[in-house]
mmCIF file of C-alpha atoms in Angstrom:
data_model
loop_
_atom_site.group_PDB
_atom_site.id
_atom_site.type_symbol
_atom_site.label_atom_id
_atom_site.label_comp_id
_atom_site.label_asym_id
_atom_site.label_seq_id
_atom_site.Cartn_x
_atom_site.Cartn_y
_atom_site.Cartn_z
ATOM 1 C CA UNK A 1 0.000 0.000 0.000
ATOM 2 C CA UNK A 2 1.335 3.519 -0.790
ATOM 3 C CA UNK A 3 2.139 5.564 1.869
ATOM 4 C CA UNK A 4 1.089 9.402 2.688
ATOM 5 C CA UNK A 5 2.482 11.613 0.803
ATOM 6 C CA UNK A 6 1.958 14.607 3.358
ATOM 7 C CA UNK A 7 5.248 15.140 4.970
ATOM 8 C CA UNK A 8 7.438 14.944 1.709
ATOM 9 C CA UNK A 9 10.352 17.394 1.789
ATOM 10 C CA UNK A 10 9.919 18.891 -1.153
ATOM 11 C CA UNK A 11 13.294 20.222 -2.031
ATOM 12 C CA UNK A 12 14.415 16.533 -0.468
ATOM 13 C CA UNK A 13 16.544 14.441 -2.504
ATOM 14 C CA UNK A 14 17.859 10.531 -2.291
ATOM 15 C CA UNK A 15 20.724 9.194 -3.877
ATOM 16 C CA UNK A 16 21.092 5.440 -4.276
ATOM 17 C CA UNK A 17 24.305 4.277 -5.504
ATOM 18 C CA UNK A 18 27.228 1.934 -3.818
ATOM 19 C CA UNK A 19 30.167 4.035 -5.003
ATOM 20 C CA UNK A 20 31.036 6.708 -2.761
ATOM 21 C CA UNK A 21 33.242 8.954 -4.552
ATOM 22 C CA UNK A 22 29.909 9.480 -7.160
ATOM 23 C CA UNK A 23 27.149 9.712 -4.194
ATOM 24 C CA UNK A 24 29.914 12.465 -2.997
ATOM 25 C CA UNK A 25 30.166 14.384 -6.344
ATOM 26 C CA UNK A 26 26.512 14.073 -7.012
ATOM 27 C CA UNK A 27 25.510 15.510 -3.641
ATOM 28 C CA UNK A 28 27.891 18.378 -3.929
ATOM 29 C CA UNK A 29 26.461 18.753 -7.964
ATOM 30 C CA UNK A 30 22.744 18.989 -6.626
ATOM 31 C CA UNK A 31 23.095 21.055 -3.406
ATOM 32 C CA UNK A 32 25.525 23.852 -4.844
ATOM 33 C CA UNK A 33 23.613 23.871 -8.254
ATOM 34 C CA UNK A 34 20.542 22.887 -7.983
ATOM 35 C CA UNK A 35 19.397 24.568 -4.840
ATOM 36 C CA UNK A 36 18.184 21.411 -3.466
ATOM 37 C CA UNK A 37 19.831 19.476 -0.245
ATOM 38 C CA UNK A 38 20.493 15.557 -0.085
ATOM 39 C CA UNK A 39 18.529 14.019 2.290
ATOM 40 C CA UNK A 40 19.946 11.112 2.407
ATOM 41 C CA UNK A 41 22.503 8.552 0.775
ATOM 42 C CA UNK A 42 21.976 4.543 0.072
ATOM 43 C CA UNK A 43 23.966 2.012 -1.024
ATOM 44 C CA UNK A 44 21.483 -0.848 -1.155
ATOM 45 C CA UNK A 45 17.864 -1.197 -2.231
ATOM 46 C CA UNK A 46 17.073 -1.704 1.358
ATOM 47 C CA UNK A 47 18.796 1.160 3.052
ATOM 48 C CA UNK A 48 17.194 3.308 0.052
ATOM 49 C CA UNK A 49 13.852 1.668 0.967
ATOM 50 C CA UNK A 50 14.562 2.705 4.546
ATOM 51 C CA UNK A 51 16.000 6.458 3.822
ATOM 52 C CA UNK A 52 12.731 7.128 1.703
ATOM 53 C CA UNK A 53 10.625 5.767 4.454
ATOM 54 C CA UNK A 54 12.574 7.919 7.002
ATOM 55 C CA UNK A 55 13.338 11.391 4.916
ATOM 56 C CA UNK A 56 10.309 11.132 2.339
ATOM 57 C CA UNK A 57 12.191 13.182 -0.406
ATOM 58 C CA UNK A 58 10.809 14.725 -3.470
ATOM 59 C CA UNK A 59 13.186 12.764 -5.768
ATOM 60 C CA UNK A 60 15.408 9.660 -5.549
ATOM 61 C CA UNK A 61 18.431 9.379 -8.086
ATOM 62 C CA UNK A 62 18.886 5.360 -8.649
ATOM 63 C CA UNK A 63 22.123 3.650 -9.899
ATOM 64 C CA UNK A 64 21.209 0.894 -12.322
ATOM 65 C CA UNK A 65 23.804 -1.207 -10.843
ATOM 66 C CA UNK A 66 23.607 -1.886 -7.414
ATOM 67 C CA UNK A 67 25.666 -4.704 -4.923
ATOM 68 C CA UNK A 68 22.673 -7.358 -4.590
ATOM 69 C CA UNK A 69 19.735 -5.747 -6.322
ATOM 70 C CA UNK A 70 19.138 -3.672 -9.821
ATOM 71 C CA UNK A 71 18.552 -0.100 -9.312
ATOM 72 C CA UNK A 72 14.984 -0.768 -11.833
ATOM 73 C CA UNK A 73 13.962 -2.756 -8.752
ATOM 74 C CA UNK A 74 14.748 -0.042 -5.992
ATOM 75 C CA UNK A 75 12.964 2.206 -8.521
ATOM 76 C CA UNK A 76 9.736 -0.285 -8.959
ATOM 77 C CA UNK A 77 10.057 -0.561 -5.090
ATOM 78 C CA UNK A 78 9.559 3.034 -4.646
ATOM 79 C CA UNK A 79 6.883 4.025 -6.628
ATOM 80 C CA UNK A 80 5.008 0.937 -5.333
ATOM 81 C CA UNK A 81 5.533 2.439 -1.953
ATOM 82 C CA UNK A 82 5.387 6.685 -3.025
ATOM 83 C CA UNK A 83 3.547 6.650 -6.283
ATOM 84 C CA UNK A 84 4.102 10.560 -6.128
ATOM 85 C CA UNK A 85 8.061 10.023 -5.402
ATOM 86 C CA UNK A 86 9.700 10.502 -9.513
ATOM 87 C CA UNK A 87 12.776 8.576 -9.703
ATOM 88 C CA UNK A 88 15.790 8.941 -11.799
ATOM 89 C CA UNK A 89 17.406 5.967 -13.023
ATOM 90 C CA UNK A 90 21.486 6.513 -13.517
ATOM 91 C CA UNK A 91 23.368 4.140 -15.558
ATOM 92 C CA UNK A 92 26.482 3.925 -17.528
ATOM 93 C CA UNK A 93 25.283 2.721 -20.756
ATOM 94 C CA UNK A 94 22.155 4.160 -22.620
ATOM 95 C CA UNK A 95 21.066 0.809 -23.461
ATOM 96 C CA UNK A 96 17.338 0.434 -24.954
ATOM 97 C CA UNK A 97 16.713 -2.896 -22.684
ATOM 98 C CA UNK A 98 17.602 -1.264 -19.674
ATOM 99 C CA UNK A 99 15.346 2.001 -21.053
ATOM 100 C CA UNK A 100 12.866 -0.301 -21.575
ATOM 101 C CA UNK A 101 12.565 -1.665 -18.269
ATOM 102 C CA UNK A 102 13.220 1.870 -16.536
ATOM 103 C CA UNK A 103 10.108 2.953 -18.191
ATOM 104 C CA UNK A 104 8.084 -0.150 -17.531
ATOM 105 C CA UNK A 105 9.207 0.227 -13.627
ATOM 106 C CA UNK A 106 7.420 3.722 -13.569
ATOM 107 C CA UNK A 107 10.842 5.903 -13.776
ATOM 108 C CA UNK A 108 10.882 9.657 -15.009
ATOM 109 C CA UNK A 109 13.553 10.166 -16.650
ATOM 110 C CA UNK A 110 16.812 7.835 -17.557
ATOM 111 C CA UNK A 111 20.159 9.505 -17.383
ATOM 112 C CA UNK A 112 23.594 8.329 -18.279
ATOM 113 C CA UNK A 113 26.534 8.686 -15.410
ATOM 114 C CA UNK A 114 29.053 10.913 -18.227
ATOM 115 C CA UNK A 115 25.927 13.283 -18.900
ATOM 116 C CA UNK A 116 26.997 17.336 -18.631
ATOM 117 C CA UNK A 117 26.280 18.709 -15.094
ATOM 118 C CA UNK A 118 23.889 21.515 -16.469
ATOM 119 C CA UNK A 119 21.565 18.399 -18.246
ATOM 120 C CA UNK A 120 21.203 16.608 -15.265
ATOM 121 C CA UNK A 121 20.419 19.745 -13.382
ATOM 122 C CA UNK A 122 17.679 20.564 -16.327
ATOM 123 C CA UNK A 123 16.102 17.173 -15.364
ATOM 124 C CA UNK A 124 16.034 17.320 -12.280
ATOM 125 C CA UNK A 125 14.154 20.879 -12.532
ATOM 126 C CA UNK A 126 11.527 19.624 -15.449
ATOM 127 C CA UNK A 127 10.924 16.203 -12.989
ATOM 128 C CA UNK A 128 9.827 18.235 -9.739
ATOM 129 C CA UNK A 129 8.036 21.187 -12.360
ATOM 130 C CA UNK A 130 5.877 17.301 -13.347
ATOM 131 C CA UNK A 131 7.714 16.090 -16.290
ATOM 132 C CA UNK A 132 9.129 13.031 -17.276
ATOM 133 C CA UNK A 133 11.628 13.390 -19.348
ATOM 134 C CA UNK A 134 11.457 9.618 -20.093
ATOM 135 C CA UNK A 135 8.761 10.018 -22.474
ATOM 136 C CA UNK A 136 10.703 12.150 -24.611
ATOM 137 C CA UNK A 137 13.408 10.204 -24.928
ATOM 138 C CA UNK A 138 11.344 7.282 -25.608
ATOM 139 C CA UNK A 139 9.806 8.959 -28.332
ATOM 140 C CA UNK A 140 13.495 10.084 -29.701
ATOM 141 C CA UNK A 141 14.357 6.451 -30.259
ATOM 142 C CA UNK A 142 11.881 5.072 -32.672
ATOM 143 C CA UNK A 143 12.851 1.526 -32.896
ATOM 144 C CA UNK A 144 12.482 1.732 -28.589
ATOM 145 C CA UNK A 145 9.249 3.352 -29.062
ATOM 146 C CA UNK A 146 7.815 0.468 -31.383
ATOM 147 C CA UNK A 147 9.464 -1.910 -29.209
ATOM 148 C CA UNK A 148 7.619 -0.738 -26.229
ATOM 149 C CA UNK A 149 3.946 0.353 -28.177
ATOM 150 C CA UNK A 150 4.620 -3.732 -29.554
ATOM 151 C CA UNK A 151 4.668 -4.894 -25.759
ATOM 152 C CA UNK A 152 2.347 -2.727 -24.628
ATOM 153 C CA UNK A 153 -0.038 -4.208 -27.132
ATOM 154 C CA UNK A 154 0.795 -7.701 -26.282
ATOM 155 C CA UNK A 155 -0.296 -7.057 -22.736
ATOM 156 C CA UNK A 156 -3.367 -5.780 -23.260
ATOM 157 C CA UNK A 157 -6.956 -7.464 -23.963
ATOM 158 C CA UNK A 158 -7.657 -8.124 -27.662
ATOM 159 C CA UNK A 159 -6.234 -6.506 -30.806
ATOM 160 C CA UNK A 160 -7.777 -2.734 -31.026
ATOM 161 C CA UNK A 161 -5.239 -1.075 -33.505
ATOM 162 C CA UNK A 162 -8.165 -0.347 -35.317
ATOM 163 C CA UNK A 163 -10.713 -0.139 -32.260
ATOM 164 C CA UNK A 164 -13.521 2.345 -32.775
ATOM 165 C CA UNK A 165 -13.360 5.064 -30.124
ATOM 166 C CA UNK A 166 -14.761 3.682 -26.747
ATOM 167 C CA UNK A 167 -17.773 4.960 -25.032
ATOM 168 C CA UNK A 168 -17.023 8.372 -23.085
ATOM 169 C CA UNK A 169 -13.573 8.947 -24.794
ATOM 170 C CA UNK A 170 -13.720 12.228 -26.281
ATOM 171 C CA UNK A 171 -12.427 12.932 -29.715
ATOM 172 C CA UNK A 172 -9.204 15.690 -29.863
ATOM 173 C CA UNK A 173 -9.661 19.350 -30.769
ATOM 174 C CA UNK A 174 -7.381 20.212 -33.863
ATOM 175 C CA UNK A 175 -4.807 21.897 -31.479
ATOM 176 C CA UNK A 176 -4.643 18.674 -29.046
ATOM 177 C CA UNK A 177 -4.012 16.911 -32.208
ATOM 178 C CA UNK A 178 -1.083 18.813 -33.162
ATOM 179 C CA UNK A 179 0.324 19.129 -29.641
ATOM 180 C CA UNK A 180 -0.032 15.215 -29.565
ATOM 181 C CA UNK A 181 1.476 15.097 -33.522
ATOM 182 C CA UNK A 182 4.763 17.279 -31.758
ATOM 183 C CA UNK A 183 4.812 14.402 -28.864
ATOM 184 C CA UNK A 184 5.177 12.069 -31.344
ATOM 185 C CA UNK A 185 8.006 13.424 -33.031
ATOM 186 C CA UNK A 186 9.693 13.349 -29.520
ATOM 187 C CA UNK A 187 9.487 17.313 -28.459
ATOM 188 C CA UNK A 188 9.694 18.318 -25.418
ATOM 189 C CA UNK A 189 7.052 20.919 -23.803
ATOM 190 C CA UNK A 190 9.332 23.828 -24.535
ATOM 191 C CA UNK A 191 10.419 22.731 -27.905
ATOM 192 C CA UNK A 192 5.791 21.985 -28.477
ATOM 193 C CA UNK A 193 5.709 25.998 -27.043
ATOM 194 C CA UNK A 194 8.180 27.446 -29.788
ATOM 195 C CA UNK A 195 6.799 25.110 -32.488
ATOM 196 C CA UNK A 196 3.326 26.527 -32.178
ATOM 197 C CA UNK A 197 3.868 29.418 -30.689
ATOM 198 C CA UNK A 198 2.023 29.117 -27.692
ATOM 199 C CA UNK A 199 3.340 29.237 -24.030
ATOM 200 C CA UNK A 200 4.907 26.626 -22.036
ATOM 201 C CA UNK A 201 1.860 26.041 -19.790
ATOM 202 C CA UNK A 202 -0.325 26.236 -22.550
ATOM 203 C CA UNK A 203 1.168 22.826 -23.653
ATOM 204 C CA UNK A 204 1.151 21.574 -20.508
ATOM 205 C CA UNK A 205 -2.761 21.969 -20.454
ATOM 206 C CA UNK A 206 -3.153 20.710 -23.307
ATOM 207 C CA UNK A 207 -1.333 17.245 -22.476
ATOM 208 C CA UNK A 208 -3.304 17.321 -19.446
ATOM 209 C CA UNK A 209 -6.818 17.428 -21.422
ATOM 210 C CA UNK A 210 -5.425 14.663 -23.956
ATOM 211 C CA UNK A 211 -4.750 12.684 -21.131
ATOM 212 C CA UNK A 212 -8.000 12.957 -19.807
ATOM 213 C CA UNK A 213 -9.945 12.138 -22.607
ATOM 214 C CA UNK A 214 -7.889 9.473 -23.316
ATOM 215 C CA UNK A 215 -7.658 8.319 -19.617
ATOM 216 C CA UNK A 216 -4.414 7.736 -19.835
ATOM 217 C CA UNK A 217 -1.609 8.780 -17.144
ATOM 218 C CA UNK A 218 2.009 9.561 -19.453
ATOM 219 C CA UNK A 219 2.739 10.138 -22.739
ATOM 220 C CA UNK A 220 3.513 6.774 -23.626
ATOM 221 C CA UNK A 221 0.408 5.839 -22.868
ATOM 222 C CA UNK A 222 -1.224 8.509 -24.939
ATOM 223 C CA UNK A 223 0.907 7.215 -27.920
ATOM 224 C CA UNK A 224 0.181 3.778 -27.324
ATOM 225 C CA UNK A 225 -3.838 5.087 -27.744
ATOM 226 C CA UNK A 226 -3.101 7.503 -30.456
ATOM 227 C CA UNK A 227 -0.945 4.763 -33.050
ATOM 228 C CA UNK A 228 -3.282 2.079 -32.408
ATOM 229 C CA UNK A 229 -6.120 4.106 -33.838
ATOM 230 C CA UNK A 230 -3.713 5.448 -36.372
ATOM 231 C CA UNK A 231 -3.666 9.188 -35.195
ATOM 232 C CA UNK A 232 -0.279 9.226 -35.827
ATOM 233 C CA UNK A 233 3.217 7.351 -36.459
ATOM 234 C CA UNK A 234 6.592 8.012 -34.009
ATOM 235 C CA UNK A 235 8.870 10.148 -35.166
ATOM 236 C CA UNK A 236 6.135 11.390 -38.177
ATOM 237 C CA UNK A 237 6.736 14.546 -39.588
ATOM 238 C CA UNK A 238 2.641 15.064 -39.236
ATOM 239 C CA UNK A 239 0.294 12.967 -38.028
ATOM 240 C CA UNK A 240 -3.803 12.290 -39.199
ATOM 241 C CA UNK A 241 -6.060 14.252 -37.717
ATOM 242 C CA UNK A 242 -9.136 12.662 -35.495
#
């Protein structure tokens, strides 16, 4: 059962790794930079259990590799436990199996260990602002995305690539369309804004009302929705309009 969410420290973060020297650079990296303080540091997927039970930070940072455990279990762990808690998985590789699996584990974003300092701060900011950068970069790596809209299908009841629209799910407005069409090709909200020339927030409502009346919860999901009906293709240039 997931825990309250009430007493989060909201400018808390956890890092999970079992190499020292890197928990040490990262925590210096985050609370000179980033304006944020560590909470707490974990070696193993039960001390991080444990820490995020104690602390309750905003974020946890996750090591892929861990002594005894994966980091995409620590990660499934937590949201399990704080559905609200965004995780950031941290690996050395930017391998589409372990994307894969980071993404199916509920992480929000999936970061590589050589990444610049300033692009790790960046998504850290977008993940508390309620982003997940994951779904971008799924959307960047077309084979991944097929991979994953190919499992996704397998998984779920029946074949409904060419479903008619259920009962109660709204059809798009021409501007959710194109939002959705710039999701597709694997924009991010600011990159949607400049595209169309609206604001930042703008897109952000928008997303929110396709994922309403699509009752779906991330942008992979809304994807998953939108190709099986044919809406529109990863990494298309322009999509069909409902």
């Amino acid at each position: 059962m997931a825990r309250s969410s009430r007493d989060v420290d909201s400018n808390g973060v956890l890092i999970v790794d079992d190499h020292p020297l890197f928990r040490h650079g990262l925590r210096r990296l985050i609370e000179e930079e980033a304006g944020l303080h560590v909470v707490a540091e974990a070696s193993t997927g039960y001390q991080a259990m444990q820490e995020a039970y104690t602390h309750r930070p905003a974020l946890a940072l996750v090591d892929v590799q861990l002594t005894g455990v994966t980091g995409i279990n620590v990660v499934r762990a937590l949201k399990d436990e704080y559905p609200r808690m965004p995780a950031i998985v941290l690996s050395a590789d930017l391998d589409d199996d372990l994307i894969l699996t980071a993404v199916q584990a509920g992480a929000a974003a999936f970061v590589t260990k050589d990444v610049a300092p300033e692009l790790l701060l960046d998504t850290i900011q977008r993940i508390l602002q309620g982003e997940r950068p994951i779904d971008v970069l799924i959307v960047s790596r077309p084979a991944l995305a097929r991979r994953l809209l190919l499992e996704l299908r397998a998984v779920a009841p029946g074949d409904r690539a060419s479903a008619p629209l259920a009962p109660g799910l709204l059809p798009l407005s021409p501007r959710e369309m194109e939002v959705l069409d710039c999701v597709a090709q694997g924009l991010s909200n600011k990159e949607i804004a400049n595209t169309l020339y609206i604001t930042e927030q703008t897109v952000k409502n928008h997303i929110t009302a396709v994922y309403k009346k699509l009752h779906v919860q991330d942008r992979v999901q809304a994807l998953t929705c939108a190709v099986r009906r044919g809406w529109v293709q990863i990494g298309s240039a322009r999509s069909t309009a409902v």
